[in-house]
Every structure is written in structure tokens, then in C-alpha cells.
N, C-alpha and C. Protein backbone atom coordinates (compact mmCIF):
# COMPACT_ATOMS: atom_id res chain seq x y z
N MET A 1 -24.30 3.10 -14.99
CA MET A 1 -24.18 2.02 -14.00
C MET A 1 -22.83 2.12 -13.29
N ALA A 2 -22.85 2.11 -11.97
CA ALA A 2 -21.61 2.24 -11.20
C ALA A 2 -20.75 1.00 -11.36
N GLU A 3 -19.43 1.22 -11.39
CA GLU A 3 -18.50 0.10 -11.49
C GLU A 3 -18.47 -0.64 -10.16
N ALA A 4 -18.30 -1.96 -10.24
CA ALA A 4 -18.21 -2.76 -9.02
C ALA A 4 -16.93 -2.41 -8.28
N ALA A 5 -17.01 -2.45 -6.97
CA ALA A 5 -15.82 -2.16 -6.16
C ALA A 5 -14.82 -3.30 -6.30
N TYR A 6 -13.54 -2.94 -6.35
CA TYR A 6 -12.48 -3.94 -6.44
C TYR A 6 -12.27 -4.58 -5.07
N LYS A 7 -12.33 -5.90 -5.03
CA LYS A 7 -12.08 -6.60 -3.77
C LYS A 7 -10.58 -6.52 -3.47
N SER A 8 -10.26 -6.00 -2.28
CA SER A 8 -8.88 -5.63 -1.99
C SER A 8 -8.40 -6.06 -0.62
N VAL A 9 -7.08 -6.17 -0.53
CA VAL A 9 -6.37 -6.34 0.73
C VAL A 9 -5.44 -5.14 0.84
N LEU A 10 -5.45 -4.48 2.00
CA LEU A 10 -4.58 -3.33 2.21
C LEU A 10 -3.35 -3.77 2.99
N LEU A 11 -2.20 -3.30 2.54
CA LEU A 11 -0.93 -3.67 3.17
C LEU A 11 -0.35 -2.44 3.87
N PHE A 12 -0.20 -2.53 5.19
CA PHE A 12 0.35 -1.43 5.96
C PHE A 12 1.58 -1.90 6.72
N GLY A 13 2.53 -1.01 6.87
CA GLY A 13 3.71 -1.31 7.66
C GLY A 13 4.63 -0.11 7.70
N ALA A 14 5.22 0.13 8.85
CA ALA A 14 6.16 1.24 8.97
C ALA A 14 7.39 0.98 8.11
N PRO A 15 8.13 2.04 7.77
CA PRO A 15 9.39 1.83 7.07
C PRO A 15 10.25 0.84 7.84
N GLY A 16 10.81 -0.14 7.13
CA GLY A 16 11.67 -1.13 7.77
C GLY A 16 10.99 -2.43 8.11
N THR A 17 9.67 -2.50 7.95
CA THR A 17 8.96 -3.75 8.28
C THR A 17 8.93 -4.73 7.11
N GLY A 18 9.46 -4.33 5.96
CA GLY A 18 9.51 -5.24 4.81
C GLY A 18 8.23 -5.24 3.99
N LYS A 19 7.47 -4.16 4.10
CA LYS A 19 6.18 -4.08 3.41
C LYS A 19 6.34 -4.23 1.89
N GLY A 20 7.31 -3.50 1.32
CA GLY A 20 7.51 -3.58 -0.13
C GLY A 20 7.89 -4.98 -0.58
N THR A 21 8.75 -5.63 0.19
CA THR A 21 9.17 -7.00 -0.12
C THR A 21 7.99 -7.95 -0.07
N GLN A 22 7.21 -7.86 1.01
CA GLN A 22 6.07 -8.76 1.16
C GLN A 22 5.00 -8.49 0.11
N GLY A 23 4.81 -7.22 -0.25
CA GLY A 23 3.84 -6.89 -1.30
C GLY A 23 4.23 -7.50 -2.62
N ALA A 24 5.53 -7.41 -2.95
CA ALA A 24 6.02 -7.97 -4.22
C ALA A 24 5.88 -9.50 -4.23
N ILE A 25 6.16 -10.14 -3.08
CA ILE A 25 6.02 -11.60 -2.99
C ILE A 25 4.57 -12.00 -3.17
N LEU A 26 3.67 -11.32 -2.47
CA LEU A 26 2.25 -11.66 -2.57
C LEU A 26 1.75 -11.42 -3.99
N GLY A 27 2.24 -10.36 -4.62
CA GLY A 27 1.84 -10.06 -6.00
C GLY A 27 2.30 -11.09 -7.00
N ALA A 28 3.31 -11.90 -6.62
CA ALA A 28 3.82 -12.95 -7.52
C ALA A 28 3.00 -14.24 -7.40
N VAL A 29 2.10 -14.28 -6.41
CA VAL A 29 1.25 -15.47 -6.24
C VAL A 29 0.04 -15.34 -7.17
N PRO A 30 -0.24 -16.35 -8.00
CA PRO A 30 -1.42 -16.26 -8.87
C PRO A 30 -2.68 -15.95 -8.07
N GLY A 31 -3.44 -14.97 -8.56
CA GLY A 31 -4.67 -14.59 -7.87
C GLY A 31 -4.54 -13.32 -7.07
N PHE A 32 -3.31 -12.75 -7.02
CA PHE A 32 -3.11 -11.50 -6.29
C PHE A 32 -2.40 -10.50 -7.21
N PHE A 33 -2.83 -9.25 -7.15
CA PHE A 33 -2.23 -8.20 -7.98
C PHE A 33 -1.76 -7.09 -7.06
N HIS A 34 -0.44 -6.91 -6.98
CA HIS A 34 0.16 -5.91 -6.09
C HIS A 34 0.26 -4.56 -6.80
N MET A 35 -0.26 -3.53 -6.15
CA MET A 35 -0.16 -2.18 -6.70
C MET A 35 0.33 -1.24 -5.60
N SER A 36 1.51 -0.66 -5.81
CA SER A 36 2.02 0.31 -4.85
C SER A 36 1.77 1.72 -5.37
N SER A 37 1.64 2.66 -4.44
CA SER A 37 1.42 4.05 -4.87
C SER A 37 2.62 4.56 -5.64
N GLY A 38 3.83 4.08 -5.28
CA GLY A 38 5.03 4.50 -6.01
C GLY A 38 4.99 4.07 -7.46
N ASP A 39 4.57 2.81 -7.70
CA ASP A 39 4.46 2.31 -9.08
C ASP A 39 3.45 3.15 -9.86
N MET A 40 2.37 3.52 -9.19
CA MET A 40 1.31 4.30 -9.82
C MET A 40 1.83 5.66 -10.29
N PHE A 41 2.59 6.33 -9.44
CA PHE A 41 3.12 7.64 -9.81
C PHE A 41 4.21 7.51 -10.88
N ARG A 42 5.03 6.45 -10.79
CA ARG A 42 6.09 6.26 -11.79
C ARG A 42 5.51 5.96 -13.18
N ALA A 43 4.35 5.30 -13.21
CA ALA A 43 3.74 4.93 -14.50
C ALA A 43 2.99 6.10 -15.14
N LEU A 44 2.88 7.20 -14.43
CA LEU A 44 2.10 8.34 -14.91
C LEU A 44 2.75 8.99 -16.12
N ASP A 45 1.98 9.15 -17.19
CA ASP A 45 2.45 9.85 -18.38
C ASP A 45 2.47 11.35 -18.07
N LYS A 46 3.67 11.93 -18.01
CA LYS A 46 3.79 13.34 -17.61
C LYS A 46 3.18 14.29 -18.64
N GLU A 47 2.90 13.78 -19.84
CA GLU A 47 2.30 14.64 -20.88
C GLU A 47 0.77 14.58 -20.86
N SER A 48 0.21 13.66 -20.07
CA SER A 48 -1.24 13.53 -20.00
C SER A 48 -1.81 14.63 -19.12
N GLU A 49 -3.14 14.74 -19.13
CA GLU A 49 -3.80 15.75 -18.30
C GLU A 49 -3.46 15.52 -16.82
N LEU A 50 -3.55 14.25 -16.36
CA LEU A 50 -3.23 13.94 -14.97
C LEU A 50 -1.75 14.19 -14.69
N GLY A 51 -0.91 13.87 -15.68
CA GLY A 51 0.53 14.07 -15.51
C GLY A 51 0.89 15.53 -15.33
N ARG A 52 0.27 16.38 -16.13
CA ARG A 52 0.54 17.82 -16.02
C ARG A 52 0.05 18.35 -14.68
N GLU A 53 -1.10 17.82 -14.23
CA GLU A 53 -1.62 18.27 -12.93
C GLU A 53 -0.69 17.82 -11.81
N PHE A 54 -0.17 16.59 -11.92
CA PHE A 54 0.76 16.07 -10.92
C PHE A 54 2.00 16.95 -10.83
N LEU A 55 2.52 17.38 -11.98
CA LEU A 55 3.73 18.20 -12.01
C LEU A 55 3.52 19.55 -11.35
N LYS A 56 2.28 20.05 -11.38
CA LYS A 56 1.99 21.33 -10.72
C LYS A 56 2.33 21.25 -9.23
N TYR A 57 2.08 20.07 -8.65
CA TYR A 57 2.37 19.89 -7.23
C TYR A 57 3.83 19.50 -7.00
N SER A 58 4.28 18.49 -7.74
CA SER A 58 5.61 17.94 -7.47
C SER A 58 6.74 18.94 -7.74
N THR A 59 6.59 19.74 -8.79
CA THR A 59 7.67 20.69 -9.11
C THR A 59 7.75 21.84 -8.12
N LYS A 60 6.68 22.03 -7.34
CA LYS A 60 6.68 23.10 -6.32
C LYS A 60 6.92 22.54 -4.92
N GLY A 61 7.16 21.23 -4.86
CA GLY A 61 7.41 20.61 -3.57
C GLY A 61 6.18 20.50 -2.71
N LEU A 62 5.00 20.53 -3.34
CA LEU A 62 3.75 20.46 -2.59
C LEU A 62 3.27 19.02 -2.45
N LEU A 63 2.56 18.74 -1.37
CA LEU A 63 1.95 17.42 -1.21
C LEU A 63 0.83 17.26 -2.22
N VAL A 64 0.74 16.06 -2.79
CA VAL A 64 -0.34 15.79 -3.74
C VAL A 64 -1.64 15.64 -2.95
N PRO A 65 -2.70 16.41 -3.29
CA PRO A 65 -3.96 16.33 -2.55
C PRO A 65 -4.58 14.93 -2.60
N ASP A 66 -5.32 14.59 -1.55
CA ASP A 66 -5.97 13.27 -1.49
C ASP A 66 -6.90 13.04 -2.67
N GLU A 67 -7.67 14.06 -3.04
CA GLU A 67 -8.63 13.91 -4.14
C GLU A 67 -7.91 13.55 -5.44
N PHE A 68 -6.78 14.22 -5.69
CA PHE A 68 -6.02 13.94 -6.92
C PHE A 68 -5.43 12.53 -6.87
N THR A 69 -4.88 12.14 -5.71
CA THR A 69 -4.29 10.81 -5.58
C THR A 69 -5.31 9.72 -5.88
N VAL A 70 -6.53 9.87 -5.36
CA VAL A 70 -7.58 8.87 -5.59
C VAL A 70 -8.04 8.88 -7.04
N ARG A 71 -8.11 10.07 -7.63
CA ARG A 71 -8.49 10.17 -9.05
C ARG A 71 -7.43 9.48 -9.93
N LEU A 72 -6.18 9.69 -9.60
CA LEU A 72 -5.09 9.05 -10.34
C LEU A 72 -5.14 7.54 -10.16
N TRP A 73 -5.36 7.10 -8.92
CA TRP A 73 -5.45 5.66 -8.66
C TRP A 73 -6.59 5.04 -9.48
N SER A 74 -7.72 5.71 -9.53
CA SER A 74 -8.89 5.20 -10.24
C SER A 74 -8.59 5.05 -11.73
N ALA A 75 -7.95 6.07 -12.32
CA ALA A 75 -7.61 6.03 -13.75
C ALA A 75 -6.57 4.95 -14.03
N HIS A 76 -5.57 4.85 -13.14
CA HIS A 76 -4.51 3.85 -13.30
C HIS A 76 -5.07 2.43 -13.24
N THR A 77 -5.95 2.18 -12.27
CA THR A 77 -6.54 0.85 -12.10
C THR A 77 -7.44 0.50 -13.28
N LYS A 78 -8.22 1.48 -13.73
CA LYS A 78 -9.09 1.24 -14.88
C LYS A 78 -8.27 0.86 -16.11
N GLY A 79 -7.11 1.52 -16.28
CA GLY A 79 -6.23 1.19 -17.41
C GLY A 79 -5.68 -0.22 -17.31
N LEU A 80 -5.37 -0.66 -16.10
CA LEU A 80 -4.85 -2.02 -15.91
C LEU A 80 -5.92 -3.06 -16.22
N VAL A 81 -7.17 -2.75 -15.87
CA VAL A 81 -8.28 -3.66 -16.17
C VAL A 81 -8.50 -3.72 -17.68
N GLU A 82 -8.50 -2.56 -18.34
CA GLU A 82 -8.74 -2.51 -19.79
C GLU A 82 -7.65 -3.22 -20.58
N SER A 83 -6.42 -3.22 -20.05
CA SER A 83 -5.31 -3.89 -20.73
C SER A 83 -5.20 -5.36 -20.33
N SER A 84 -6.13 -5.80 -19.48
CA SER A 84 -6.16 -7.18 -18.96
C SER A 84 -4.95 -7.53 -18.10
N SER A 85 -4.24 -6.52 -17.60
CA SER A 85 -3.14 -6.77 -16.68
C SER A 85 -3.67 -7.18 -15.31
N PHE A 86 -4.82 -6.60 -14.97
CA PHE A 86 -5.46 -6.89 -13.69
C PHE A 86 -6.86 -7.41 -13.98
N GLU A 87 -7.15 -8.64 -13.50
CA GLU A 87 -8.45 -9.28 -13.72
C GLU A 87 -9.24 -9.30 -12.41
N PRO A 88 -10.16 -8.37 -12.20
CA PRO A 88 -10.87 -8.29 -10.91
C PRO A 88 -11.64 -9.55 -10.52
N ALA A 89 -12.05 -10.36 -11.49
CA ALA A 89 -12.83 -11.56 -11.16
C ALA A 89 -11.98 -12.62 -10.47
N SER A 90 -10.68 -12.66 -10.80
CA SER A 90 -9.82 -13.70 -10.23
C SER A 90 -8.67 -13.14 -9.39
N ASN A 91 -8.43 -11.84 -9.48
CA ASN A 91 -7.30 -11.23 -8.76
C ASN A 91 -7.77 -10.37 -7.59
N CYS A 92 -7.18 -10.63 -6.44
CA CYS A 92 -7.39 -9.77 -5.28
C CYS A 92 -6.38 -8.62 -5.39
N LEU A 93 -6.85 -7.40 -5.29
CA LEU A 93 -5.99 -6.23 -5.41
C LEU A 93 -5.29 -5.99 -4.07
N VAL A 94 -3.95 -6.02 -4.10
CA VAL A 94 -3.15 -5.77 -2.90
C VAL A 94 -2.65 -4.33 -2.99
N LEU A 95 -3.22 -3.46 -2.18
CA LEU A 95 -2.88 -2.04 -2.23
C LEU A 95 -1.83 -1.70 -1.17
N ASP A 96 -0.79 -1.04 -1.63
CA ASP A 96 0.38 -0.74 -0.81
C ASP A 96 0.68 0.76 -0.92
N GLY A 97 0.35 1.52 0.13
CA GLY A 97 0.61 2.96 0.10
C GLY A 97 -0.60 3.80 -0.22
N ILE A 98 -1.71 3.17 -0.51
CA ILE A 98 -2.97 3.86 -0.73
C ILE A 98 -4.10 2.94 -0.29
N PRO A 99 -5.10 3.38 0.43
CA PRO A 99 -5.26 4.73 0.99
C PRO A 99 -4.25 4.98 2.10
N ARG A 100 -3.75 6.23 2.13
CA ARG A 100 -2.70 6.59 3.08
C ARG A 100 -3.22 7.49 4.20
N THR A 101 -4.37 8.07 4.00
CA THR A 101 -4.96 8.95 5.01
C THR A 101 -6.41 8.55 5.22
N ALA A 102 -6.98 9.01 6.33
CA ALA A 102 -8.38 8.72 6.61
C ALA A 102 -9.27 9.32 5.52
N LYS A 103 -8.89 10.48 4.99
CA LYS A 103 -9.69 11.10 3.94
C LYS A 103 -9.69 10.24 2.68
N GLN A 104 -8.52 9.68 2.34
CA GLN A 104 -8.46 8.79 1.17
C GLN A 104 -9.33 7.56 1.39
N CYS A 105 -9.37 7.05 2.62
CA CYS A 105 -10.26 5.92 2.92
C CYS A 105 -11.69 6.27 2.56
N GLY A 106 -12.13 7.46 2.98
CA GLY A 106 -13.49 7.90 2.69
C GLY A 106 -13.74 8.06 1.21
N LEU A 107 -12.76 8.65 0.50
CA LEU A 107 -12.91 8.87 -0.94
C LEU A 107 -12.95 7.55 -1.72
N MET A 108 -12.33 6.51 -1.16
CA MET A 108 -12.27 5.22 -1.87
C MET A 108 -13.41 4.29 -1.49
N GLU A 109 -14.26 4.70 -0.55
CA GLU A 109 -15.44 3.91 -0.22
C GLU A 109 -16.28 3.73 -1.49
N GLY A 110 -16.70 2.52 -1.75
CA GLY A 110 -17.48 2.25 -2.95
C GLY A 110 -16.62 1.91 -4.15
N ARG A 111 -15.32 2.25 -4.09
CA ARG A 111 -14.40 1.92 -5.19
C ARG A 111 -13.63 0.64 -4.88
N ILE A 112 -13.41 0.42 -3.57
CA ILE A 112 -12.76 -0.82 -3.15
C ILE A 112 -13.61 -1.46 -2.04
N GLU A 113 -13.61 -2.78 -2.02
CA GLU A 113 -14.21 -3.53 -0.93
C GLU A 113 -13.05 -4.14 -0.14
N VAL A 114 -12.79 -3.59 1.02
CA VAL A 114 -11.63 -4.03 1.80
C VAL A 114 -11.95 -5.33 2.53
N LEU A 115 -11.31 -6.41 2.08
CA LEU A 115 -11.54 -7.72 2.67
C LEU A 115 -10.71 -7.91 3.93
N LYS A 116 -9.50 -7.35 3.91
CA LYS A 116 -8.60 -7.48 5.08
C LYS A 116 -7.55 -6.38 5.02
N VAL A 117 -7.11 -5.97 6.20
CA VAL A 117 -5.99 -5.03 6.33
C VAL A 117 -4.84 -5.80 6.98
N LEU A 118 -3.74 -5.94 6.25
CA LEU A 118 -2.56 -6.63 6.77
C LEU A 118 -1.64 -5.58 7.38
N HIS A 119 -1.47 -5.62 8.68
CA HIS A 119 -0.67 -4.61 9.38
C HIS A 119 0.63 -5.26 9.85
N LEU A 120 1.73 -4.99 9.11
CA LEU A 120 3.04 -5.53 9.47
C LEU A 120 3.63 -4.69 10.60
N THR A 121 3.99 -5.34 11.68
CA THR A 121 4.48 -4.61 12.85
C THR A 121 5.79 -5.19 13.37
N ILE A 122 6.60 -4.32 13.94
CA ILE A 122 7.79 -4.72 14.70
C ILE A 122 7.69 -3.97 16.03
N ALA A 123 7.42 -4.70 17.10
CA ALA A 123 7.15 -4.07 18.39
C ALA A 123 8.36 -3.33 18.95
N ASP A 124 9.55 -3.88 18.71
CA ASP A 124 10.77 -3.27 19.22
C ASP A 124 11.22 -2.15 18.30
N ARG A 125 10.99 -0.90 18.70
CA ARG A 125 11.31 0.24 17.85
C ARG A 125 12.81 0.33 17.57
N ASP A 126 13.66 -0.08 18.53
CA ASP A 126 15.11 -0.04 18.32
C ASP A 126 15.51 -1.01 17.20
N GLU A 127 14.85 -2.16 17.15
CA GLU A 127 15.13 -3.12 16.07
C GLU A 127 14.74 -2.52 14.73
N LEU A 128 13.62 -1.84 14.69
CA LEU A 128 13.15 -1.20 13.46
C LEU A 128 14.14 -0.14 13.01
N ILE A 129 14.62 0.67 13.94
CA ILE A 129 15.59 1.72 13.61
C ILE A 129 16.89 1.09 13.11
N GLY A 130 17.31 0.00 13.73
CA GLY A 130 18.51 -0.70 13.28
C GLY A 130 18.37 -1.21 11.85
N ARG A 131 17.20 -1.73 11.53
CA ARG A 131 16.95 -2.21 10.17
C ARG A 131 17.05 -1.06 9.16
N LEU A 132 16.46 0.08 9.52
CA LEU A 132 16.45 1.23 8.62
C LEU A 132 17.86 1.79 8.41
N LYS A 133 18.66 1.81 9.48
CA LYS A 133 20.05 2.28 9.35
C LYS A 133 20.82 1.36 8.40
N LYS A 134 20.65 0.06 8.58
CA LYS A 134 21.34 -0.92 7.73
C LYS A 134 20.90 -0.77 6.28
N ARG A 135 19.59 -0.60 6.06
CA ARG A 135 19.07 -0.46 4.70
C ARG A 135 19.60 0.82 4.05
N ALA A 136 19.66 1.90 4.81
CA ALA A 136 20.13 3.17 4.27
C ALA A 136 21.59 3.06 3.81
N LEU A 137 22.43 2.40 4.61
CA LEU A 137 23.84 2.27 4.26
C LEU A 137 24.03 1.34 3.07
N SER A 138 23.25 0.24 3.03
CA SER A 138 23.41 -0.72 1.93
C SER A 138 22.90 -0.16 0.61
N SER A 139 21.97 0.82 0.69
CA SER A 139 21.43 1.41 -0.54
C SER A 139 22.16 2.70 -0.93
N GLY A 140 23.24 3.01 -0.18
CA GLY A 140 24.05 4.18 -0.53
C GLY A 140 23.40 5.50 -0.17
N ARG A 141 22.54 5.50 0.85
CA ARG A 141 21.88 6.75 1.29
C ARG A 141 22.19 6.99 2.77
N PRO A 142 23.47 7.33 3.06
CA PRO A 142 23.87 7.48 4.47
C PRO A 142 23.08 8.53 5.23
N ASP A 143 22.55 9.55 4.54
CA ASP A 143 21.76 10.57 5.23
C ASP A 143 20.53 9.96 5.89
N ASP A 144 19.98 8.91 5.24
CA ASP A 144 18.78 8.25 5.78
C ASP A 144 19.10 7.42 7.01
N ALA A 145 20.41 7.26 7.31
CA ALA A 145 20.80 6.46 8.47
C ALA A 145 20.83 7.29 9.75
N ASP A 146 20.61 8.59 9.64
CA ASP A 146 20.58 9.49 10.80
C ASP A 146 19.38 9.11 11.68
N GLU A 147 19.64 8.78 12.94
CA GLU A 147 18.56 8.28 13.80
C GLU A 147 17.46 9.30 14.01
N SER A 148 17.80 10.59 14.09
CA SER A 148 16.76 11.61 14.29
C SER A 148 15.84 11.69 13.07
N VAL A 149 16.43 11.51 11.87
CA VAL A 149 15.63 11.50 10.64
C VAL A 149 14.70 10.28 10.64
N ILE A 150 15.25 9.14 11.03
CA ILE A 150 14.46 7.90 11.06
C ILE A 150 13.29 8.03 12.04
N ARG A 151 13.57 8.56 13.25
CA ARG A 151 12.51 8.69 14.24
C ARG A 151 11.42 9.65 13.75
N ARG A 152 11.82 10.69 13.01
CA ARG A 152 10.84 11.64 12.46
C ARG A 152 9.96 10.93 11.44
N ARG A 153 10.58 10.11 10.58
CA ARG A 153 9.82 9.37 9.57
C ARG A 153 8.83 8.41 10.22
N LEU A 154 9.26 7.76 11.29
CA LEU A 154 8.39 6.82 11.98
C LEU A 154 7.23 7.54 12.66
N LYS A 155 7.50 8.73 13.19
CA LYS A 155 6.42 9.49 13.82
C LYS A 155 5.39 9.92 12.77
N VAL A 156 5.87 10.37 11.61
CA VAL A 156 4.96 10.74 10.52
C VAL A 156 4.11 9.54 10.14
N TYR A 157 4.76 8.38 10.03
CA TYR A 157 4.02 7.16 9.69
C TYR A 157 2.95 6.87 10.74
N ASP A 158 3.33 6.93 12.02
CA ASP A 158 2.37 6.67 13.10
C ASP A 158 1.20 7.65 13.03
N ASP A 159 1.51 8.92 12.83
CA ASP A 159 0.46 9.95 12.80
C ASP A 159 -0.49 9.75 11.62
N GLU A 160 0.06 9.32 10.46
CA GLU A 160 -0.76 9.12 9.27
C GLU A 160 -1.57 7.83 9.35
N THR A 161 -0.93 6.78 9.85
CA THR A 161 -1.51 5.44 9.76
C THR A 161 -2.56 5.16 10.82
N THR A 162 -2.37 5.67 12.02
CA THR A 162 -3.32 5.39 13.10
C THR A 162 -4.76 5.73 12.70
N PRO A 163 -5.03 6.92 12.11
CA PRO A 163 -6.41 7.22 11.71
C PRO A 163 -6.93 6.28 10.61
N VAL A 164 -6.02 5.80 9.75
CA VAL A 164 -6.43 4.88 8.69
C VAL A 164 -6.86 3.55 9.30
N LEU A 165 -6.06 3.03 10.22
CA LEU A 165 -6.41 1.76 10.86
C LEU A 165 -7.69 1.89 11.67
N GLU A 166 -7.91 3.06 12.25
CA GLU A 166 -9.13 3.28 13.03
C GLU A 166 -10.37 3.36 12.13
N HIS A 167 -10.15 3.59 10.84
CA HIS A 167 -11.27 3.68 9.89
C HIS A 167 -11.93 2.31 9.69
N TYR A 168 -11.14 1.24 9.90
CA TYR A 168 -11.65 -0.12 9.67
C TYR A 168 -11.90 -0.84 10.98
N SER A 169 -12.89 -1.72 10.98
CA SER A 169 -13.23 -2.45 12.20
C SER A 169 -12.08 -3.38 12.59
N ALA A 170 -11.96 -3.63 13.88
CA ALA A 170 -10.85 -4.43 14.41
C ALA A 170 -10.82 -5.83 13.81
N ASP A 171 -12.00 -6.39 13.52
CA ASP A 171 -12.03 -7.76 12.98
C ASP A 171 -11.55 -7.82 11.53
N ARG A 172 -11.37 -6.66 10.90
CA ARG A 172 -10.88 -6.65 9.52
C ARG A 172 -9.36 -6.47 9.46
N ILE A 173 -8.73 -6.24 10.62
CA ILE A 173 -7.29 -5.99 10.67
C ILE A 173 -6.56 -7.23 11.18
N ALA A 174 -5.56 -7.67 10.43
CA ALA A 174 -4.72 -8.80 10.83
C ALA A 174 -3.34 -8.27 11.17
N GLU A 175 -2.92 -8.46 12.41
CA GLU A 175 -1.59 -8.03 12.83
C GLU A 175 -0.59 -9.12 12.45
N ILE A 176 0.44 -8.73 11.70
CA ILE A 176 1.46 -9.67 11.24
C ILE A 176 2.80 -9.29 11.88
N ASP A 177 3.43 -10.25 12.56
CA ASP A 177 4.71 -9.99 13.21
C ASP A 177 5.82 -9.97 12.16
N ALA A 178 6.28 -8.76 11.82
CA ALA A 178 7.28 -8.61 10.76
C ALA A 178 8.71 -8.77 11.26
N ALA A 179 8.87 -9.04 12.57
CA ALA A 179 10.22 -9.24 13.12
C ALA A 179 10.73 -10.65 12.84
N GLN A 180 9.86 -11.52 12.33
CA GLN A 180 10.24 -12.90 12.02
C GLN A 180 11.10 -12.94 10.75
N GLN A 181 11.55 -14.14 10.42
CA GLN A 181 12.22 -14.35 9.14
C GLN A 181 11.24 -14.06 8.01
N PRO A 182 11.73 -13.51 6.87
CA PRO A 182 10.81 -13.18 5.78
C PRO A 182 9.89 -14.32 5.37
N ALA A 183 10.40 -15.55 5.33
CA ALA A 183 9.57 -16.70 4.93
C ALA A 183 8.45 -16.93 5.93
N GLU A 184 8.72 -16.66 7.21
CA GLU A 184 7.69 -16.83 8.24
C GLU A 184 6.61 -15.76 8.10
N VAL A 185 7.04 -14.56 7.71
CA VAL A 185 6.07 -13.48 7.48
C VAL A 185 5.18 -13.84 6.29
N VAL A 186 5.79 -14.36 5.22
CA VAL A 186 5.02 -14.81 4.04
C VAL A 186 4.00 -15.85 4.46
N ARG A 187 4.44 -16.81 5.26
CA ARG A 187 3.53 -17.88 5.74
C ARG A 187 2.33 -17.30 6.47
N ASP A 188 2.60 -16.36 7.38
CA ASP A 188 1.50 -15.79 8.19
C ASP A 188 0.54 -14.98 7.32
N ILE A 189 1.09 -14.27 6.33
CA ILE A 189 0.22 -13.50 5.43
C ILE A 189 -0.66 -14.44 4.61
N LEU A 190 -0.06 -15.51 4.08
CA LEU A 190 -0.83 -16.44 3.26
C LEU A 190 -1.90 -17.17 4.08
N GLU A 191 -1.63 -17.42 5.35
CA GLU A 191 -2.64 -18.06 6.21
C GLU A 191 -3.88 -17.17 6.35
N VAL A 192 -3.66 -15.86 6.25
CA VAL A 192 -4.78 -14.92 6.34
C VAL A 192 -5.50 -14.79 5.01
N VAL A 193 -4.73 -14.59 3.93
CA VAL A 193 -5.36 -14.22 2.65
C VAL A 193 -5.77 -15.40 1.78
N ALA A 194 -5.14 -16.57 1.94
CA ALA A 194 -5.50 -17.70 1.08
C ALA A 194 -6.97 -18.11 1.24
N PRO A 195 -7.48 -18.25 2.46
CA PRO A 195 -8.91 -18.59 2.60
C PRO A 195 -9.83 -17.51 2.05
N ILE A 196 -9.43 -16.25 2.19
CA ILE A 196 -10.23 -15.14 1.65
C ILE A 196 -10.32 -15.25 0.14
N HIS A 197 -9.19 -15.54 -0.49
CA HIS A 197 -9.19 -15.65 -1.95
C HIS A 197 -10.06 -16.81 -2.41
N ALA A 198 -9.93 -17.95 -1.73
CA ALA A 198 -10.70 -19.13 -2.11
C ALA A 198 -12.20 -18.87 -2.02
N GLU A 199 -12.60 -18.05 -1.04
CA GLU A 199 -14.01 -17.78 -0.82
C GLU A 199 -14.56 -16.72 -1.78
N GLN A 200 -13.72 -15.74 -2.15
CA GLN A 200 -14.21 -14.56 -2.85
C GLN A 200 -13.96 -14.55 -4.37
N PHE A 201 -13.01 -15.37 -4.86
CA PHE A 201 -12.57 -15.24 -6.25
C PHE A 201 -12.62 -16.56 -7.01
N GLU A 202 -12.64 -16.43 -8.33
CA GLU A 202 -12.47 -17.60 -9.20
C GLU A 202 -11.02 -18.07 -9.07
N ASN A 203 -10.79 -19.35 -9.33
CA ASN A 203 -9.43 -19.87 -9.34
C ASN A 203 -8.70 -19.32 -10.56
N PRO A 204 -7.59 -18.56 -10.39
CA PRO A 204 -6.92 -17.96 -11.54
C PRO A 204 -6.28 -18.98 -12.48
N LEU A 205 -6.11 -20.22 -11.98
CA LEU A 205 -5.49 -21.26 -12.79
C LEU A 205 -6.53 -22.20 -13.41
N GLY A 206 -7.81 -21.84 -13.24
CA GLY A 206 -8.87 -22.62 -13.87
C GLY A 206 -9.37 -23.77 -13.02
């Protein structure tokens, strides 16, 4: 018998839009479970079969294939359900960083039911670059403050993300203005996802 698809919200945003911050905030709200691709890779047991396979790519500087990424995500999520860390009946899965490509979207069909795509945007690219420069300096990574490096990262993001957003119907995508104050961004996200949770899930607080 096939496993039921996890009801999910996808979180997208270019570097500097505060995606990680907003994902962590939403994950702290009862009824939402935040899972980032970075957390998934960090939690990987390097001695396991999947861990050894991951090292074959990472130690050679190779990109991890989409098929492997989805297989790892599936195993990681199943482990969270089995340990009762993630309760699919009452928790909406907030995915951050996966699916990252159109191919991953296809591979995850039937494994997730995408209720909404939250697309954090900052229309003014100069403001976005300014944010990234400030973040790079405050985190002690001055190399990341190089504007040409930042513009390259943003182009890669645009090239990767556009096909992913095109994979989903326009009515499933919610554009969130990430140039606002963080609390205002939280408010706008909750206005989108709170009614979805009330309609689709059990109350996590009983």
C-alpha cells in the first residue's frame, strides 16, 4: 500500500530574502514542521549506506543528483515520522530548499501534496544585494560580500527556481513581499497558511 502524500507548503526565496528566518519562525508555530535541505544533509549518518553514497559526491566536489536527494529526503522524513518528531495528521510540512529543480518536483509527485508555494520576493535587486553584503560581513565571510559573486549566486537561483515555480499552477503560488519588516512578513505568511491548516489538519493542541 502506497504511503499517503505529506501535505506541504514550499518555501522559496532568493538569498537575502530571509527565507531561513521565516522558515524557522513558521516551524515554531504549533501545526507546522520546518524541514530545510541543509538540516537534512547535516543529519545524515556518514556511516550509513546513504551517507557513504553522499560522500562519493561531496568529497569529489560533485553535485548531488536529484534522484539521490529525493531518496535521502524520503528516508529522512520517514525517520522523523517513525520517531514521532513529525506528525503528518496535525503538522503541515514546510519544505525549504527541496524540491530545488523541476526534476525534483516530478520525482516528489505523489510523495508530497503541495498546498501552497510561498515565494518570498524583494523586487529591488540592489536592496537584495545590499542585504547580502551586510550579512556576509556580519557573519565573517567577506568573500561573500563581493558583488560579482552575489550577482552570480542570484542568477543561479533565478535559473534554478523559475522552472520550479512554473511547475505549479499560478493559483497555488503566494507572492510574499520580503522587503517589509520581518514581523510584517510573518503576518503575511500566516494570513496565507493559517486558513489552509485549519481546513486540512487536526488541531495540534487538541
